[in-house]
Amino acid sequence: MSSSTTLYQRAQEIDSIATSSLLSQANTSLSQALSHALENSAANGVPPITVSPLQGQYLAIQAQLINAKNILEVGLLGGYSTLWFLSAGAHVTSLEIHPHHRDVALQNLKHAGYEEGKDFEIILAPALDSLPRLLKEQQGGKRGKFDLIFIDADWSQQYDYFQHAVQLARPNGCIYIDNVVRNILEGSDSEAFQSGRKETLPVKVGKDDRVRATLVSVVSSHKGDERETFDGFLLAVVKG
């Protein structure tokens, strides 16, 4: 491969083969719900920045691997990743700041047959306001610890979200932070990285004795933009 364009084309080929092969036996009702969510979100102007189908499948598998029954999602968007978590049999609490995104997600989740309250909960407020309240509810015995916490929101606040997530997750609970590599390449972490200070999210998390973590790099053509081919997520487990 002599250029990034060639690499991007290869990524497209791999994504296509993997998606058709690994998701071909997906539950029909789930497939229909996911397709509707993408179409309805696009029709209502929700930004097309959700996880890819393969990443959604990964999230559902991760939830199954740890038998997650109580999941926290920071960043709801149109509810696409929420549907994947619900398909794994978990109850999902989603934090969202935009009323319009909340409304569209409600449409998508209810269209799939899920019930608000019973299957999922949406909290409309800035996440950094909601997260401390969730912790107080846990401390007061009104809410249980989360098995898995998925962070897919404002890149500049990833570390703040992480700090709250460690307190909200159960021992051996999982924390997944999306778009960490892109944040290093072009987001709020890029200046520190390029200046040599290296105080990026992985460095900060690596100093935290409460977790064991890794960075998983991803090459994908999902977003349809060659500049977004390279990304990666941080996966951490809270020590028991």
mmCIF file of C-alpha atoms in Angstrom:
data_model
loop_
_atom_site.group_PDB
_atom_site.id
_atom_site.type_symbol
_atom_site.label_atom_id
_atom_site.label_comp_id
_atom_site.label_asym_id
_atom_site.label_seq_id
_atom_site.Cartn_x
_atom_site.Cartn_y
_atom_site.Cartn_z
ATOM 1 C CA MET A 1 0.000 0.000 0.000
ATOM 2 C CA SER A 2 1.689 3.174 -1.182
ATOM 3 C CA SER A 3 -0.733 5.820 0.081
ATOM 4 C CA SER A 4 -3.363 6.551 2.683
ATOM 5 C CA THR A 5 -5.948 6.452 -0.095
ATOM 6 C CA THR A 6 -5.023 2.848 -0.803
ATOM 7 C CA LEU A 7 -5.233 2.076 2.908
ATOM 8 C CA TYR A 8 -8.667 3.701 3.046
ATOM 9 C CA GLN A 9 -9.829 1.624 0.092
ATOM 10 C CA ARG A 10 -8.570 -1.524 1.808
ATOM 11 C CA ALA A 11 -10.400 -0.480 4.961
ATOM 12 C CA GLN A 12 -13.589 -0.166 2.922
ATOM 13 C CA GLU A 13 -13.114 -3.668 1.529
ATOM 14 C CA ILE A 14 -12.418 -5.172 4.952
ATOM 15 C CA ASP A 15 -15.397 -3.383 6.521
ATOM 16 C CA SER A 16 -17.673 -4.614 3.766
ATOM 17 C CA ILE A 17 -16.544 -8.233 4.046
ATOM 18 C CA ALA A 18 -16.614 -8.246 7.849
ATOM 19 C CA THR A 19 -20.034 -6.616 8.041
ATOM 20 C CA SER A 20 -21.647 -8.958 5.534
ATOM 21 C CA SER A 21 -20.015 -12.017 7.100
ATOM 22 C CA LEU A 22 -20.286 -11.314 10.818
ATOM 23 C CA LEU A 23 -23.621 -9.514 10.896
ATOM 24 C CA SER A 24 -25.419 -11.640 8.306
ATOM 25 C CA GLN A 25 -26.949 -13.843 10.993
ATOM 26 C CA ALA A 26 -27.996 -10.953 13.206
ATOM 27 C CA ASN A 27 -31.454 -11.014 14.746
ATOM 28 C CA THR A 28 -33.939 -9.804 12.123
ATOM 29 C CA SER A 29 -35.939 -7.613 14.496
ATOM 30 C CA LEU A 30 -32.706 -6.039 15.768
ATOM 31 C CA SER A 31 -31.490 -5.426 12.220
ATOM 32 C CA GLN A 32 -34.767 -3.732 11.349
ATOM 33 C CA ALA A 33 -34.653 -1.607 14.502
ATOM 34 C CA LEU A 34 -31.074 -0.530 13.803
ATOM 35 C CA SER A 35 -31.825 0.342 10.182
ATOM 36 C CA HIS A 36 -34.870 2.347 11.212
ATOM 37 C CA ALA A 37 -32.837 4.186 13.855
ATOM 38 C CA LEU A 38 -30.213 5.227 11.311
ATOM 39 C CA GLU A 39 -32.801 6.289 8.734
ATOM 40 C CA ASN A 40 -34.990 8.160 11.205
ATOM 41 C CA SER A 41 -31.994 9.867 12.794
ATOM 42 C CA ALA A 42 -30.744 11.041 9.398
ATOM 43 C CA ALA A 43 -34.220 12.242 8.403
ATOM 44 C CA ASN A 44 -34.390 14.298 11.599
ATOM 45 C CA GLY A 45 -30.976 15.883 11.254
ATOM 46 C CA VAL A 46 -29.121 13.933 13.925
ATOM 47 C CA PRO A 47 -25.372 13.991 13.073
ATOM 48 C CA PRO A 48 -24.171 10.728 11.429
ATOM 49 C CA ILE A 49 -21.459 10.099 14.014
ATOM 50 C CA THR A 50 -22.740 6.948 15.666
ATOM 51 C CA VAL A 51 -20.727 3.773 16.145
ATOM 52 C CA SER A 52 -20.393 1.402 13.200
ATOM 53 C CA PRO A 53 -22.457 -1.807 13.002
ATOM 54 C CA LEU A 54 -19.335 -3.853 13.785
ATOM 55 C CA GLN A 55 -18.557 -1.649 16.774
ATOM 56 C CA GLY A 56 -22.151 -1.977 17.934
ATOM 57 C CA GLN A 57 -21.841 -5.739 17.704
ATOM 58 C CA TYR A 58 -18.636 -5.505 19.742
ATOM 59 C CA LEU A 59 -20.397 -3.498 22.448
ATOM 60 C CA ALA A 60 -23.189 -6.056 22.662
ATOM 61 C CA ILE A 61 -20.660 -8.902 22.866
ATOM 62 C CA GLN A 62 -18.703 -7.059 25.562
ATOM 63 C CA ALA A 63 -21.915 -6.630 27.540
ATOM 64 C CA GLN A 64 -22.640 -10.343 27.209
ATOM 65 C CA LEU A 65 -19.102 -11.325 28.202
ATOM 66 C CA ILE A 66 -19.413 -9.593 31.565
ATOM 67 C CA ASN A 67 -23.128 -10.377 31.929
ATOM 68 C CA ALA A 68 -23.919 -6.667 32.099
ATOM 69 C CA LYS A 69 -27.422 -5.936 33.364
ATOM 70 C CA ASN A 70 -26.975 -2.260 34.221
ATOM 71 C CA ILE A 71 -25.281 -0.037 31.631
ATOM 72 C CA LEU A 72 -24.560 3.698 31.645
ATOM 73 C CA GLU A 73 -24.191 5.524 28.357
ATOM 74 C CA VAL A 74 -22.693 9.022 28.234
ATOM 75 C CA GLY A 75 -23.924 10.421 24.928
ATOM 76 C CA LEU A 76 -27.189 9.094 23.501
ATOM 77 C CA LEU A 77 -27.407 10.673 20.039
ATOM 78 C CA GLY A 78 -30.133 8.729 18.169
ATOM 79 C CA GLY A 79 -30.079 5.679 20.405
ATOM 80 C CA TYR A 80 -28.203 3.430 17.965
ATOM 81 C CA SER A 81 -25.652 2.093 20.462
ATOM 82 C CA THR A 82 -28.444 1.910 23.042
ATOM 83 C CA LEU A 83 -30.248 -0.597 20.832
ATOM 84 C CA TRP A 84 -27.146 -2.787 20.734
ATOM 85 C CA PHE A 85 -26.876 -2.761 24.526
ATOM 86 C CA LEU A 86 -30.578 -3.507 24.922
ATOM 87 C CA SER A 87 -30.199 -6.458 22.566
ATOM 88 C CA ALA A 88 -27.775 -7.953 25.106
ATOM 89 C CA GLY A 89 -30.476 -7.938 27.770
ATOM 90 C CA ALA A 90 -29.260 -4.956 29.790
ATOM 91 C CA HIS A 91 -31.094 -1.963 31.214
ATOM 92 C CA VAL A 92 -29.544 1.231 29.843
ATOM 93 C CA THR A 93 -29.319 4.654 31.479
ATOM 94 C CA SER A 94 -28.396 7.274 28.867
ATOM 95 C CA LEU A 95 -27.182 10.818 29.467
ATOM 96 C CA GLU A 96 -27.940 13.375 26.749
ATOM 97 C CA ILE A 97 -27.649 17.154 26.600
ATOM 98 C CA HIS A 98 -29.627 17.874 23.408
ATOM 99 C CA PRO A 99 -33.462 17.706 23.654
ATOM 100 C CA HIS A 100 -33.802 16.992 19.928
ATOM 101 C CA HIS A 101 -31.455 14.017 20.095
ATOM 102 C CA ARG A 102 -33.393 12.719 23.099
ATOM 103 C CA ASP A 103 -36.678 13.015 21.224
ATOM 104 C CA VAL A 104 -35.381 11.183 18.146
ATOM 105 C CA ALA A 105 -33.815 8.463 20.289
ATOM 106 C CA LEU A 106 -37.133 7.971 22.083
ATOM 107 C CA GLN A 107 -38.815 7.470 18.720
ATOM 108 C CA ASN A 108 -36.206 4.916 17.687
ATOM 109 C CA LEU A 109 -36.227 2.969 20.945
ATOM 110 C CA LYS A 110 -40.009 2.851 21.210
ATOM 111 C CA HIS A 111 -40.287 1.835 17.554
ATOM 112 C CA ALA A 112 -38.073 -1.142 18.441
ATOM 113 C CA GLY A 113 -40.540 -2.161 21.148
ATOM 114 C CA TYR A 114 -38.615 -1.002 24.202
ATOM 115 C CA GLU A 115 -40.300 0.785 27.097
ATOM 116 C CA GLU A 116 -38.974 3.869 28.836
ATOM 117 C CA GLY A 117 -38.443 3.118 32.505
ATOM 118 C CA LYS A 118 -38.649 -0.636 32.150
ATOM 119 C CA ASP A 119 -35.892 -1.067 29.560
ATOM 120 C CA PHE A 120 -34.116 2.274 29.463
ATOM 121 C CA GLU A 121 -33.869 5.675 31.125
ATOM 122 C CA ILE A 122 -32.844 8.944 29.488
ATOM 123 C CA ILE A 123 -31.552 11.812 31.624
ATOM 124 C CA LEU A 124 -31.603 15.163 29.812
ATOM 125 C CA ALA A 125 -28.861 17.378 31.263
ATOM 126 C CA PRO A 126 -25.127 18.041 30.871
ATOM 127 C CA ALA A 127 -23.336 14.810 31.754
ATOM 128 C CA LEU A 128 -21.050 16.538 34.240
ATOM 129 C CA ASP A 129 -24.183 17.576 36.143
ATOM 130 C CA SER A 130 -25.841 14.161 35.905
ATOM 131 C CA LEU A 131 -22.860 12.007 36.860
ATOM 132 C CA PRO A 132 -22.445 13.404 40.406
ATOM 133 C CA ARG A 133 -26.198 13.015 40.946
ATOM 134 C CA LEU A 134 -26.019 9.373 39.898
ATOM 135 C CA LEU A 135 -23.224 8.820 42.418
ATOM 136 C CA LYS A 136 -25.310 10.393 45.191
ATOM 137 C CA GLU A 137 -28.185 8.088 44.265
ATOM 138 C CA GLN A 138 -25.847 5.105 44.487
ATOM 139 C CA GLN A 139 -24.542 6.244 47.848
ATOM 140 C CA GLY A 140 -28.120 6.656 49.062
ATOM 141 C CA GLY A 141 -29.045 3.152 47.975
ATOM 142 C CA LYS A 142 -31.425 4.383 45.274
ATOM 143 C CA ARG A 143 -29.373 3.130 42.333
ATOM 144 C CA GLY A 144 -27.041 0.204 41.765
ATOM 145 C CA LYS A 145 -23.503 0.229 40.426
ATOM 146 C CA PHE A 146 -23.042 0.008 36.662
ATOM 147 C CA ASP A 147 -21.569 -3.086 35.037
ATOM 148 C CA LEU A 148 -20.467 -1.244 31.899
ATOM 149 C CA ILE A 149 -20.066 2.458 31.152
ATOM 150 C CA PHE A 150 -19.864 3.611 27.534
ATOM 151 C CA ILE A 151 -18.503 7.125 26.973
ATOM 152 C CA ASP A 152 -19.130 8.601 23.528
ATOM 153 C CA ALA A 153 -19.487 12.337 24.085
ATOM 154 C CA ASP A 154 -17.514 15.600 24.201
ATOM 155 C CA TRP A 155 -13.872 14.656 23.561
ATOM 156 C CA SER A 156 -12.540 17.538 25.655
ATOM 157 C CA GLN A 157 -14.263 16.096 28.728
ATOM 158 C CA GLN A 158 -13.240 12.461 28.310
ATOM 159 C CA TYR A 159 -11.019 12.445 31.391
ATOM 160 C CA ASP A 160 -13.679 14.135 33.525
ATOM 161 C CA TYR A 161 -16.200 11.510 32.427
ATOM 162 C CA PHE A 162 -13.685 8.784 33.207
ATOM 163 C CA GLN A 163 -13.115 10.080 36.738
ATOM 164 C CA HIS A 164 -16.833 9.840 37.452
ATOM 165 C CA ALA A 165 -17.143 6.487 35.698
ATOM 166 C CA VAL A 166 -14.578 4.841 37.972
ATOM 167 C CA GLN A 167 -16.722 5.725 40.976
ATOM 168 C CA LEU A 168 -19.976 4.659 39.325
ATOM 169 C CA ALA A 169 -18.808 1.266 38.048
ATOM 170 C CA ARG A 170 -18.840 -1.907 40.110
ATOM 171 C CA PRO A 171 -15.608 -3.751 40.948
ATOM 172 C CA ASN A 172 -14.490 -5.489 37.743
ATOM 173 C CA GLY A 173 -16.873 -3.249 35.825
ATOM 174 C CA CYS A 174 -15.927 -2.082 32.339
ATOM 175 C CA ILE A 175 -15.351 1.477 31.084
ATOM 176 C CA TYR A 176 -15.230 2.059 27.319
ATOM 177 C CA ILE A 177 -14.218 5.492 25.980
ATOM 178 C CA ASP A 178 -14.654 6.003 22.240
ATOM 179 C CA ASN A 179 -12.670 8.231 19.839
ATOM 180 C CA VAL A 180 -9.576 8.407 22.038
ATOM 181 C CA VAL A 181 -7.108 8.125 19.145
ATOM 182 C CA ARG A 182 -8.865 10.775 17.061
ATOM 183 C CA ASN A 183 -8.858 13.078 20.063
ATOM 184 C CA ILE A 184 -5.083 12.635 20.262
ATOM 185 C CA LEU A 185 -4.679 13.234 16.524
ATOM 186 C CA GLU A 186 -7.001 16.197 16.073
ATOM 187 C CA GLY A 187 -8.958 16.961 19.240
ATOM 188 C CA SER A 188 -8.302 18.486 22.642
ATOM 189 C CA ASP A 189 -5.408 16.095 23.365
ATOM 190 C CA SER A 190 -3.544 16.885 20.137
ATOM 191 C CA GLU A 191 -1.784 20.035 21.376
ATOM 192 C CA ALA A 192 -0.392 18.291 24.445
ATOM 193 C CA PHE A 193 0.698 15.318 22.360
ATOM 194 C CA GLN A 194 2.414 17.379 19.661
ATOM 195 C CA SER A 195 4.108 19.688 22.160
ATOM 196 C CA GLY A 196 5.806 16.735 23.801
ATOM 197 C CA ARG A 197 3.928 16.926 27.092
ATOM 198 C CA LYS A 198 2.145 13.690 26.195
ATOM 199 C CA GLU A 199 -0.566 14.310 28.816
ATOM 200 C CA THR A 200 -3.179 12.498 26.766
ATOM 201 C CA LEU A 201 -6.021 10.419 28.133
ATOM 202 C CA PRO A 202 -4.101 7.098 28.009
ATOM 203 C CA VAL A 203 -1.236 8.681 29.979
ATOM 204 C CA LYS A 204 -3.593 10.037 32.633
ATOM 205 C CA VAL A 205 -5.507 6.769 32.928
ATOM 206 C CA GLY A 206 -2.232 4.850 33.115
ATOM 207 C CA LYS A 207 -1.386 6.711 36.321
ATOM 208 C CA ASP A 208 -4.671 5.707 37.963
ATOM 209 C CA ASP A 209 -4.207 2.719 40.262
ATOM 210 C CA ARG A 210 -7.961 2.114 40.416
ATOM 211 C CA VAL A 211 -8.109 0.619 36.927
ATOM 212 C CA ARG A 212 -6.344 -1.666 34.504
ATOM 213 C CA ALA A 213 -6.616 -0.291 30.969
ATOM 214 C CA THR A 214 -5.565 -0.662 27.360
ATOM 215 C CA LEU A 215 -5.878 1.270 24.101
ATOM 216 C CA VAL A 216 -7.351 -0.577 21.125
ATOM 217 C CA SER A 217 -6.578 0.987 17.744
ATOM 218 C CA VAL A 218 -9.176 0.805 14.988
ATOM 219 C CA VAL A 219 -8.958 1.191 11.208
ATOM 220 C CA SER A 220 -12.374 1.703 9.636
ATOM 221 C CA SER A 221 -14.113 3.400 6.706
ATOM 222 C CA HIS A 222 -17.418 3.638 8.570
ATOM 223 C CA LYS A 223 -17.615 7.440 8.650
ATOM 224 C CA GLY A 224 -17.012 7.731 4.904
ATOM 225 C CA ASP A 225 -14.174 10.205 5.420
ATOM 226 C CA GLU A 226 -10.567 9.242 4.752
ATOM 227 C CA ARG A 227 -9.411 11.551 7.550
ATOM 228 C CA GLU A 228 -11.356 9.442 10.039
ATOM 229 C CA THR A 229 -9.851 6.104 9.016
ATOM 230 C CA PHE A 230 -7.699 5.847 12.140
ATOM 231 C CA ASP A 231 -9.264 5.829 15.582
ATOM 232 C CA GLY A 232 -9.266 3.759 18.741
ATOM 233 C CA PHE A 233 -10.937 3.317 22.091
ATOM 234 C CA LEU A 234 -9.737 3.033 25.653
ATOM 235 C CA LEU A 235 -10.991 0.009 27.563
ATOM 236 C CA ALA A 236 -10.587 -0.127 31.333
ATOM 237 C CA VAL A 237 -11.663 -2.482 34.088
ATOM 238 C CA VAL A 238 -12.176 -1.195 37.619
ATOM 239 C CA LYS A 239 -10.051 -3.215 40.010
ATOM 240 C CA GLY A 240 -11.950 -5.325 42.526
#
